[in-house]
Coordinates of C-alpha atoms in Angstrom, one line a residue:
V1174 CA 0.0 0.0 0.0
T1175 CA 2.8 2.4 0.8
L1176 CA 4.5 1.7 -2.5
I1177 CA 1.3 2.7 -4.3
A1178 CA 1.0 5.8 -2.3
Q1179 CA 4.7 6.7 -2.9
Y1180 CA 4.9 6.0 -6.6
L1181 CA 1.4 6.1 -8.1
K1182 CA -0.1 8.8 -5.9
G1183 CA 3.0 10.8 -5.5
E1184 CA 2.9 10.9 -1.7
R1185 CA 6.3 12.0 -0.6
D1186 CA 8.2 9.7 1.9
A1187 CA 5.3 7.2 2.1
I1188 CA 7.7 4.3 2.1
S1189 CA 9.9 5.8 4.8
V1190 CA 7.9 3.9 7.5
W1191 CA 9.8 0.8 6.3
H1192 CA 13.1 2.1 7.4
W1193 CA 14.7 -0.1 10.1
G1194 CA 11.7 -2.4 10.2
E1195 CA 9.0 0.1 11.5
G1196 CA 6.6 -1.1 8.8
M1197 CA 7.0 -4.8 9.5
T1198 CA 4.0 -6.5 11.3
F1199 CA 6.0 -7.1 14.5
A1200 CA 7.4 -3.6 14.7
K1201 CA 5.0 -1.9 17.2
P1202 CA 5.5 -4.4 20.0
C1203 CA 9.1 -4.9 19.1
V1204 CA 10.2 -1.3 19.6
A1205 CA 7.8 -0.5 22.5
R1206 CA 9.6 0.2 25.8
P1207 CA 8.4 1.2 29.3
G1208 CA 8.7 4.8 30.3
E1209 CA 11.9 6.2 31.9
D1210 CA 10.5 5.6 35.3
R1211 CA 12.7 2.8 36.7
L1212 CA 9.9 1.8 39.1
Q1213 CA 7.6 1.2 36.2
G1214 CA 10.2 -1.1 34.6
A1215 CA 10.7 -3.0 37.9
D1216 CA 6.9 -3.4 38.4
L1217 CA 6.6 -4.8 34.8
I1218 CA 9.4 -7.3 35.6
Q1219 CA 7.6 -8.3 38.8
G1220 CA 4.3 -8.8 36.9
S1221 CA 5.7 -10.8 34.0
R1222 CA 5.8 -14.6 34.2
L1223 CA 8.4 -14.7 31.5
A1224 CA 10.6 -12.1 33.2
Q1225 CA 10.4 -14.0 36.4
R1226 CA 11.4 -17.2 34.7
V1227 CA 14.5 -15.4 33.3
V1228 CA 15.4 -13.9 36.8
D1229 CA 14.9 -17.3 38.4
R1230 CA 17.0 -19.1 35.8
V1231 CA 19.8 -16.5 36.1
G1232 CA 19.7 -17.2 39.9
E1233 CA 19.9 -21.0 39.2
M1234 CA 22.8 -20.5 36.8
G1235 CA 24.7 -18.6 39.5
K1236 CA 24.2 -21.3 42.1
S1237 CA 25.3 -23.9 39.6
G1238 CA 28.4 -22.1 38.6
I1239 CA 27.1 -21.3 35.1
Q1240 CA 28.5 -17.9 34.1
H1241 CA 26.4 -17.0 31.1
G1242 CA 23.9 -18.2 28.5
T1243 CA 24.1 -18.1 24.7
W1244 CA 22.6 -15.7 22.1
A1245 CA 22.5 -17.3 18.6
G1246 CA 24.9 -19.9 19.9
I1247 CA 27.5 -17.4 21.1
H1248 CA 28.5 -17.6 24.7
G1249 CA 28.6 -14.6 27.0
F1250 CA 24.9 -13.5 27.3
K1251 CA 24.0 -12.7 30.9
P1252 CA 20.9 -10.8 31.9
R1253 CA 20.9 -9.4 35.5
A1254 CA 17.9 -9.1 37.8
D1255 CA 18.3 -5.3 37.8
G1256 CA 17.5 -5.1 34.1
T1257 CA 21.0 -4.7 32.9
L1258 CA 22.9 -7.3 30.9
Q1259 CA 26.2 -8.4 29.6
T1260 CA 26.8 -9.6 26.1
P1261 CA 29.8 -10.4 24.0
W1262 CA 29.0 -7.2 22.1
G1263 CA 28.9 -5.0 25.2
E1264 CA 26.6 -4.0 28.0
G1265 CA 22.8 -3.5 27.5
K1266 CA 19.5 -3.6 29.2
W1267 CA 16.4 -5.8 29.2
G1268 CA 12.9 -5.6 30.6
V1269 CA 9.2 -6.2 29.8
I1270 CA 7.5 -4.7 26.8
P1271 CA 4.4 -2.9 28.3
P1272 CA 1.3 -5.2 28.1
G1273 CA -0.7 -2.6 26.2
E1274 CA 2.0 -2.5 23.5
S1275 CA 2.6 -6.3 23.2
E1276 CA -0.6 -7.5 21.7
G1277 CA -1.5 -9.2 25.0
K1278 CA 1.6 -11.4 24.9
D1279 CA 4.3 -11.7 27.6
R1280 CA 7.3 -10.3 25.8
L1281 CA 10.7 -8.9 26.8
F1282 CA 12.9 -6.3 25.2
V1283 CA 16.6 -6.8 25.0
D1284 CA 18.7 -3.8 23.8
F1285 CA 22.4 -4.0 23.2
S1286 CA 25.0 -2.8 20.6
S1287 CA 22.5 -0.2 19.2
A1288 CA 20.0 -2.9 18.3
K1289 CA 16.5 -3.6 19.7
H1290 CA 15.3 -7.1 20.1
M1291 CA 12.0 -8.7 21.2
V1292 CA 12.3 -11.9 23.1
E1293 CA 9.4 -14.3 23.4
D1294 CA 8.5 -17.7 24.8
K1295 CA 7.2 -19.1 21.5
E1296 CA 7.4 -22.6 22.7
Q1297 CA 6.2 -22.1 26.2
A1298 CA 9.8 -21.6 27.5
Q1299 CA 11.1 -25.1 26.7
S1300 CA 13.3 -26.4 29.3
G1301 CA 16.3 -28.2 27.9
A1302 CA 19.2 -30.0 29.4
A1303 CA 19.9 -29.2 33.1
G1304 CA 16.8 -26.9 33.3
E1305 CA 17.9 -24.6 30.4
L1306 CA 15.4 -21.9 29.3
H1307 CA 15.0 -21.7 25.5
L1308 CA 13.6 -18.4 24.1
T1309 CA 13.3 -16.8 20.7
S1310 CA 14.6 -13.3 19.9
T1311 CA 13.5 -11.2 16.9
R1312 CA 15.8 -8.3 15.9
C1313 CA 13.5 -5.3 15.4
N1314 CA 15.3 -3.8 12.4
D1315 CA 15.1 -6.8 10.1
G1316 CA 13.1 -9.6 11.8
E1317 CA 16.0 -12.0 12.1
T1318 CA 15.2 -14.6 14.7
V1319 CA 17.7 -16.4 16.9
T1320 CA 17.6 -18.8 19.9
V1321 CA 18.5 -17.6 23.3
I1322 CA 19.5 -20.2 25.9
L1323 CA 19.9 -19.5 29.6

């Protein structure tokens, strides 16, 4: 539809909504973030089943001597209970996408290395070997999906 508006109807910049994925179907929940109020972010983490599973799993990992999980098969991914995280690509932050923006789904945001990601429990948080938590991440700018294992 935006191509028609841009090229047939002459609407200037009609296709610009497709820049960095904003026009993709998953874009609205993918780029939504809680407000700057840190208490709101903490409340969202407390109220999210998925976020609590991540926090619980990170605690289990620490007790078991597991230093980090993997992101797309690359070791060094470690979310912290305070909403910060460590990755092989640098520090970042994570939290809960506000319920009003996430189409009624329990979804997390993970931001690092200037990229926004949406993490979901597409397979009801499969538990793998030794209680591993398997999640799916969608990169917001291009829709690439990868597996996250904690």
